[in-house]
Coordinates of C-alpha atoms in Angstrom, one line a residue:
Chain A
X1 CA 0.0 0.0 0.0
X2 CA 0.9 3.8 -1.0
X3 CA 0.6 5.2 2.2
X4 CA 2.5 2.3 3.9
X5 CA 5.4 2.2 1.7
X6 CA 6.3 6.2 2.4
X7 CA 5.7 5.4 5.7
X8 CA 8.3 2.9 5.5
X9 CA 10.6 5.2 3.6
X10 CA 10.3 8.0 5.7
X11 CA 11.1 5.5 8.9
X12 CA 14.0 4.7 7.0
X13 CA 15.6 7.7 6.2
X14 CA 15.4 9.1 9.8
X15 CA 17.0 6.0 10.8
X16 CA 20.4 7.8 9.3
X17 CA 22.6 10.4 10.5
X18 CA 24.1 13.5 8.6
X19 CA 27.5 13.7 9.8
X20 CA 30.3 16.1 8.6
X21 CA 34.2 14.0 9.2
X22 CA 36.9 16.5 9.3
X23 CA 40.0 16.3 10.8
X24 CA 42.0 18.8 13.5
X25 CA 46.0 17.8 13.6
X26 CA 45.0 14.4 12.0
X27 CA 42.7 13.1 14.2
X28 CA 39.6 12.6 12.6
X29 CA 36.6 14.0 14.6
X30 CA 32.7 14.1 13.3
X31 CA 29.9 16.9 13.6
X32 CA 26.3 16.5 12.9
X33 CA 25.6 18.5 9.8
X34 CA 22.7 20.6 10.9
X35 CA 25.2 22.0 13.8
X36 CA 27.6 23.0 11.0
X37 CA 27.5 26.6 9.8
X38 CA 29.9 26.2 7.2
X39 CA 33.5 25.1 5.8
X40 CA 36.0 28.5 4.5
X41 CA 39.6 29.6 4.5
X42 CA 41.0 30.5 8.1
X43 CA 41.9 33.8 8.4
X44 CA 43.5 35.6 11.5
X45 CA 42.5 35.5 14.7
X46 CA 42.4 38.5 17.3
X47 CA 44.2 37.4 20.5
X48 CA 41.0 37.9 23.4
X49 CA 43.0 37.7 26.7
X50 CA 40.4 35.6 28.7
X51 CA 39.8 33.4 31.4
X52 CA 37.2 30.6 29.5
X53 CA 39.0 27.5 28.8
X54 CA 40.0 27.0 24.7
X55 CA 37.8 30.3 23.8
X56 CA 40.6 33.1 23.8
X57 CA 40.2 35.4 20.3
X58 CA 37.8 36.3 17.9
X59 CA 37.7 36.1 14.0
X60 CA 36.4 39.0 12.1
X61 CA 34.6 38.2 9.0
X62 CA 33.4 41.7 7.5
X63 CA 31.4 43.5 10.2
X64 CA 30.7 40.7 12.3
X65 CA 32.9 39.1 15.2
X66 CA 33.0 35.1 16.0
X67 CA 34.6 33.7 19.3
X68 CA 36.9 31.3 17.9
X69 CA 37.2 27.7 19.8
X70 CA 40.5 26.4 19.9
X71 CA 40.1 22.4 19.4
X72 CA 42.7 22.3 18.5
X73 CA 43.9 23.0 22.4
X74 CA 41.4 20.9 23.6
X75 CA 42.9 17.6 22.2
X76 CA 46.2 18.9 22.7
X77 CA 47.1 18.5 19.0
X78 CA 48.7 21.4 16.5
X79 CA 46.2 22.1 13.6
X80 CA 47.9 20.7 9.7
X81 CA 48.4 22.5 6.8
X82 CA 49.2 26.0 5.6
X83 CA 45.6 26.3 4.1
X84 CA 43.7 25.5 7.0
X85 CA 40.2 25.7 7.2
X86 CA 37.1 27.2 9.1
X87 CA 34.3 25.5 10.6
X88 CA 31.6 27.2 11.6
X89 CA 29.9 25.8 14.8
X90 CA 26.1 26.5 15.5
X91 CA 25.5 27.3 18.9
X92 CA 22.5 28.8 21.0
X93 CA 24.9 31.3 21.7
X94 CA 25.8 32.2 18.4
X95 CA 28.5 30.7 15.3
X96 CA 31.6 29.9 16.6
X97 CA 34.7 29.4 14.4
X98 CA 36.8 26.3 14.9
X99 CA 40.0 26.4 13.2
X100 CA 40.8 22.7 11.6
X101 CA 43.3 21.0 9.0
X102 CA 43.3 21.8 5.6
X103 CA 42.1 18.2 4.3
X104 CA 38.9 19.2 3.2
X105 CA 36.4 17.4 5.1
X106 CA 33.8 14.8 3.6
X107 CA 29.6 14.7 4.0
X108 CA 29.2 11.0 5.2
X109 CA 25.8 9.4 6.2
X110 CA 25.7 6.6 8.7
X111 CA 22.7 4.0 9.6
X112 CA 22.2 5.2 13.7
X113 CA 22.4 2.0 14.6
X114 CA 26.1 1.9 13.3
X115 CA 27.0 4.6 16.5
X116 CA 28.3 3.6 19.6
X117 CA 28.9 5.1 23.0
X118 CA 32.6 6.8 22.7
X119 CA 34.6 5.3 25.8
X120 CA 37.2 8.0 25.2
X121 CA 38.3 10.6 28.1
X122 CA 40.0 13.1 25.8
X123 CA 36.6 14.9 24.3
X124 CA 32.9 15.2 25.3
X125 CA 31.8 13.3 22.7
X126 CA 27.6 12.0 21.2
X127 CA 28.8 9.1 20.3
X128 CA 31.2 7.2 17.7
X129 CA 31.4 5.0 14.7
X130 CA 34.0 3.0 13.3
X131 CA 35.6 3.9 9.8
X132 CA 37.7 2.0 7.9
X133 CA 41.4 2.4 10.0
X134 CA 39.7 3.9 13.4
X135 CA 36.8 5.3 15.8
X136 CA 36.0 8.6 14.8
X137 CA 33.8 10.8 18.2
X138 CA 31.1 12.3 17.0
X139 CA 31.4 15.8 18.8
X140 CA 28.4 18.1 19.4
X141 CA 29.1 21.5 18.0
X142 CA 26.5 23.1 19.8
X143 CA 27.7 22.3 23.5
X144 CA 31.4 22.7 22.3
X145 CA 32.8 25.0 25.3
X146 CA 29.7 24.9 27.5
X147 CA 30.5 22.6 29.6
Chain B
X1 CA 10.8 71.5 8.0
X2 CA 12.9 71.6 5.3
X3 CA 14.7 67.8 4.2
X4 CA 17.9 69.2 4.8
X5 CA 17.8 70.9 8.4
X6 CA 16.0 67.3 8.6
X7 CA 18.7 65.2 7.8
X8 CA 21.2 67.5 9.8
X9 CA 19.0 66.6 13.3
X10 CA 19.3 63.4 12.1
X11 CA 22.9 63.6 11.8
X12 CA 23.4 65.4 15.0
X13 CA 21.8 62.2 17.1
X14 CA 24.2 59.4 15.5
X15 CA 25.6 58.0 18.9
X16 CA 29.7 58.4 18.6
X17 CA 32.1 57.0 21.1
X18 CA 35.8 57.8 22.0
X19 CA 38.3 55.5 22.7
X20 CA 42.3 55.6 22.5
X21 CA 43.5 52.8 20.8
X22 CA 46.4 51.2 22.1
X23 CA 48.8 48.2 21.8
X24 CA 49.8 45.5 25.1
X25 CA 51.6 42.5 24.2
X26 CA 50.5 42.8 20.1
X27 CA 46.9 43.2 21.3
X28 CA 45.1 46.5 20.5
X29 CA 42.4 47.5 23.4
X30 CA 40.4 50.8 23.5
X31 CA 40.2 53.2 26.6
X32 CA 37.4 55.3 26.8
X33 CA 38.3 59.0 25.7
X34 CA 37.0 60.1 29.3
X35 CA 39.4 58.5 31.2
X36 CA 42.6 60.1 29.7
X37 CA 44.1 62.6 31.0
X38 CA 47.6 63.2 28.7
X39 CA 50.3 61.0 27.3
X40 CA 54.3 60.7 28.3
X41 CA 57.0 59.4 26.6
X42 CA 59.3 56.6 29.1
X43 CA 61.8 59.5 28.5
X44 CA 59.3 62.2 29.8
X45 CA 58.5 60.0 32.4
X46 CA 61.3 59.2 33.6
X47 CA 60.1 56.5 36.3
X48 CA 58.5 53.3 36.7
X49 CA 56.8 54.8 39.8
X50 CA 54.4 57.5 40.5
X51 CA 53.9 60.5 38.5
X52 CA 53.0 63.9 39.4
X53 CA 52.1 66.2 36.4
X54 CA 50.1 69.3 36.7
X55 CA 49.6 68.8 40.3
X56 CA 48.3 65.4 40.0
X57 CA 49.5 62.1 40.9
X58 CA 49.5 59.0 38.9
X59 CA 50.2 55.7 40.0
X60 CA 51.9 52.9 37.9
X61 CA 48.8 50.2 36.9
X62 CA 50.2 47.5 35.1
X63 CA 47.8 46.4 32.8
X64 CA 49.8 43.7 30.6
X65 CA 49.9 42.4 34.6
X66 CA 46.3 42.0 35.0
X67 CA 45.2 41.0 31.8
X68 CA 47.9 38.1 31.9
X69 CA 50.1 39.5 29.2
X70 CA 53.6 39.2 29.0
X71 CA 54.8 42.8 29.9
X72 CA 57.0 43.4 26.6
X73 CA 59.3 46.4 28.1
X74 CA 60.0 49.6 26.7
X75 CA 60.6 50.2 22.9
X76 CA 60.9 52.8 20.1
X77 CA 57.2 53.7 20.5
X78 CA 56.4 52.8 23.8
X79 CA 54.3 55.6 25.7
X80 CA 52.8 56.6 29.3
X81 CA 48.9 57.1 28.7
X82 CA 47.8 59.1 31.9
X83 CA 44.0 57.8 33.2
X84 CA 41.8 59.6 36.1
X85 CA 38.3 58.6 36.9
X86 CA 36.1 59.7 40.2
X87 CA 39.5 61.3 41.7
X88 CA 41.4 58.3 40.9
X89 CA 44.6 58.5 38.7
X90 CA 46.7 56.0 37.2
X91 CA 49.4 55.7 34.6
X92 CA 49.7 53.2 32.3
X93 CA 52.6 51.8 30.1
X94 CA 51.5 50.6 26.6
X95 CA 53.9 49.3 23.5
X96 CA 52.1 51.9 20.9
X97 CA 49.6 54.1 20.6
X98 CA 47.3 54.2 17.6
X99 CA 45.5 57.3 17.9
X100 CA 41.7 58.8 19.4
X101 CA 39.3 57.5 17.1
X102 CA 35.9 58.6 16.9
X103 CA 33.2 55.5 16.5
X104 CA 29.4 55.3 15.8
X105 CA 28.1 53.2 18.8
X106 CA 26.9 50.5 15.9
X107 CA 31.0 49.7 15.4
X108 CA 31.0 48.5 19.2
X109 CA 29.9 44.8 19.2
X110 CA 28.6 42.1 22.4
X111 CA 31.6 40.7 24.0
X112 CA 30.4 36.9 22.0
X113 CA 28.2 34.5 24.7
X114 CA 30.8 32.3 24.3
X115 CA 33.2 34.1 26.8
X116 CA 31.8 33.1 29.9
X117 CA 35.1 33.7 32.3
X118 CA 36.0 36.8 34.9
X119 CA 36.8 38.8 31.1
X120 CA 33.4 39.4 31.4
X121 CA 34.0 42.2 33.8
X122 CA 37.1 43.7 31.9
X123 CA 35.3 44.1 28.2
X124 CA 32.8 46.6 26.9
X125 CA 32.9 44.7 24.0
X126 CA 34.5 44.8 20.6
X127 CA 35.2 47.2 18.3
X128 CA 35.7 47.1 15.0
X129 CA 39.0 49.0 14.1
X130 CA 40.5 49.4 10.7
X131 CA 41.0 45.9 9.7
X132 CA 40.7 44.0 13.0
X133 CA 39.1 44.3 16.6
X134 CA 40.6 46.1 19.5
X135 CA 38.9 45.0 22.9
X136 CA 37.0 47.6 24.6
X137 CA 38.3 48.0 28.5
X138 CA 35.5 48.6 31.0
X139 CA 36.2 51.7 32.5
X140 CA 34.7 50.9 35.9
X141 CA 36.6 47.8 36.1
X142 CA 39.8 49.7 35.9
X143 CA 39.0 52.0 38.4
X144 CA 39.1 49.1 40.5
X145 CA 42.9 48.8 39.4
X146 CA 43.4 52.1 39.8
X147 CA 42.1 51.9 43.3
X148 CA 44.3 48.7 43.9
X149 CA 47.1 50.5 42.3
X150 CA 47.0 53.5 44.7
X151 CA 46.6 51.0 47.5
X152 CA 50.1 49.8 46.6
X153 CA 52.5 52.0 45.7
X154 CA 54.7 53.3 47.9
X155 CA 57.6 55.2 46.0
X156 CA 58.8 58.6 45.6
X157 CA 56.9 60.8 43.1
X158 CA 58.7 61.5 39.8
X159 CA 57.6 64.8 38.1
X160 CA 58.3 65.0 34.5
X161 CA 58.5 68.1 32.5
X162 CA 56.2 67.5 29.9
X163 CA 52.8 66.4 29.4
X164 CA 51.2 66.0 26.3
X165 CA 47.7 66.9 26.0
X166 CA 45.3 64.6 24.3
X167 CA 42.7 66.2 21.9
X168 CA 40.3 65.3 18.9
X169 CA 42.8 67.0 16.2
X170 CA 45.4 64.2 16.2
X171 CA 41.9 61.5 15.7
X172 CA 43.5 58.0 13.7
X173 CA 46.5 59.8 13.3
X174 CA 48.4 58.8 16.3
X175 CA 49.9 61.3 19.1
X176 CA 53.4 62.2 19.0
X177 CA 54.2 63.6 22.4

């Protein structure tokens, strides 16, 4: 039946999750897509002198200032690459610019059934899934620095 | 009312801010316009200490100090920016100064959410100068350095001989003392 066959569908397609994989000093890390703002050349950043941990400068893009999270920090890594990139991280707050390696990150959908609980202590992470050569976290964008 | 003595009212009421623009550790931060009082060379000053000029003594605040900056030491453009607020005065050493710039309130932005620390307390907010950002200081909160300052020192008091006098004419242009 019509109506039971796009029900089916529609059960099936929310069974799968959105995820952006990019890398920060080659560890691969993964964001839900509807957290992510959007991918663009790093510029600059403007030293902030600030107590919050891993949020201490600012881009500017035009007239508008981002905080800038330093991930980077976090994992205790050195961002890769002389054309690194900017990810833009949706938050209640506001986007947030996260600075990350220049290998171009790749759109990858995943059945939710296929992600685990990340045992990790390094990250805050949603969850995890197994790639080819290792577990990539699933970080959430939007609580990235809230904590 | 004619469209032109319209526009001019209209003109008038744009809200404008003053701020020195200045240099700590590579870092440009703004001071509002009403707090300073002059600015010295580290010749003119002659001292690390206290100040007196015109009558009026200023006590060191190390700001590099309190905003956890490395303190980078005296060079070719190094100056003395003289601050007083409710009674209080302070002098401050900064690595350059950029010049009095004159800003529509619109060119001040939110201090982002996403600090959430004690910095809080020492920003205004942003503003958007030439290219970049220089951090707006909160005035009030460095009054409270100014008090702590004064609360402090205990050396002689140096009185140079000059004083440069800050005023609109030198705006983005920098002030040579």
């Amino acid at each position: 039946m019509l109506r039971g066959a796009v029900g089916r569908q529609r059960q099936a397609s929310s069974r799968r999750c959105h995820l952006l994989v990019f890398s920060v000093g080659g560890r691969k890390l993964a964001a839900k897509t509807e957290e992510v703002g959007g991918i663009s050349a790093w510029t600059t950043s403007i030293s902030v002198p600030s107590c919050t941990p891993f949020v201490s400068s600012v881009i500017r893009r035009g007239q508008s200032i981002f905080p800038v999270y330093d991930l980077a920090g976090m994992l205790n890594v050195r961002v890769k690459g002389s054309q690194r990139l900017c990810l833009m991280a949706k938050q209640p707050a506001g986007a947030m610019a996260i600075c990350i390696d220049e290998e171009m990150p790749v759109l990858h959908s995943l059945d939710i059934a296929k992600i685990q609980t990340y045992r990790g202590q390094d990250l805050d992470a949603a969850g995890c899934f197994a790639d080819e050569f290792e577990e990539v976290p699933i970080i959430s964008l939007s609580r990235l620095g809230a904590a | 009312m004619s469209l032109r003595g319209h526009n001019r009212g209209d003109a008038a009421h744009v809200p404008v801010e003053r701020y020195l623009i200045v240099s700590i550790d590579a870092r440009r931060f703004a001071l509002s316009a009403d707090l300073i009082q002059g600015l010295l060379t580290p010749e003119e000053s002659r001292s690390s200490g206290t100040l007196s000029v015109q009558g009026r003594d200023y006590a060191p605040l190390n700001l590099a100090a309190r905003l956890g900056l490395a303190d980078s030491g005296d060079g070719p453009e190094s100056r003395i920016v003289l601050v007083a607020r409710a009674g209080v005065c302070a002098c401050i050493r900064v690595e350059q100064v950029h010049g009095l710039v004159e800003l529509e309130r619109s060119h001040v932005r939110p201090l982002p959410d996403q600090f959430r620390g004690d910095e809080r307390a020492w920003y205004t907010g942003l503003i958007l100068f030439d290219e970049g950002v220089a951090v707006g200081l909160n005035s009030d909160w460095l009054v409270g350095g100014l008090m702590q300052s004064l609360g402090a020192v205990t050396g002689h008091v140096q009185r140079p001989p000059q004083l440069a006098q800050v005023g609109f004419d030198g705006m983005r242009k920098g002030l040579p003392c």
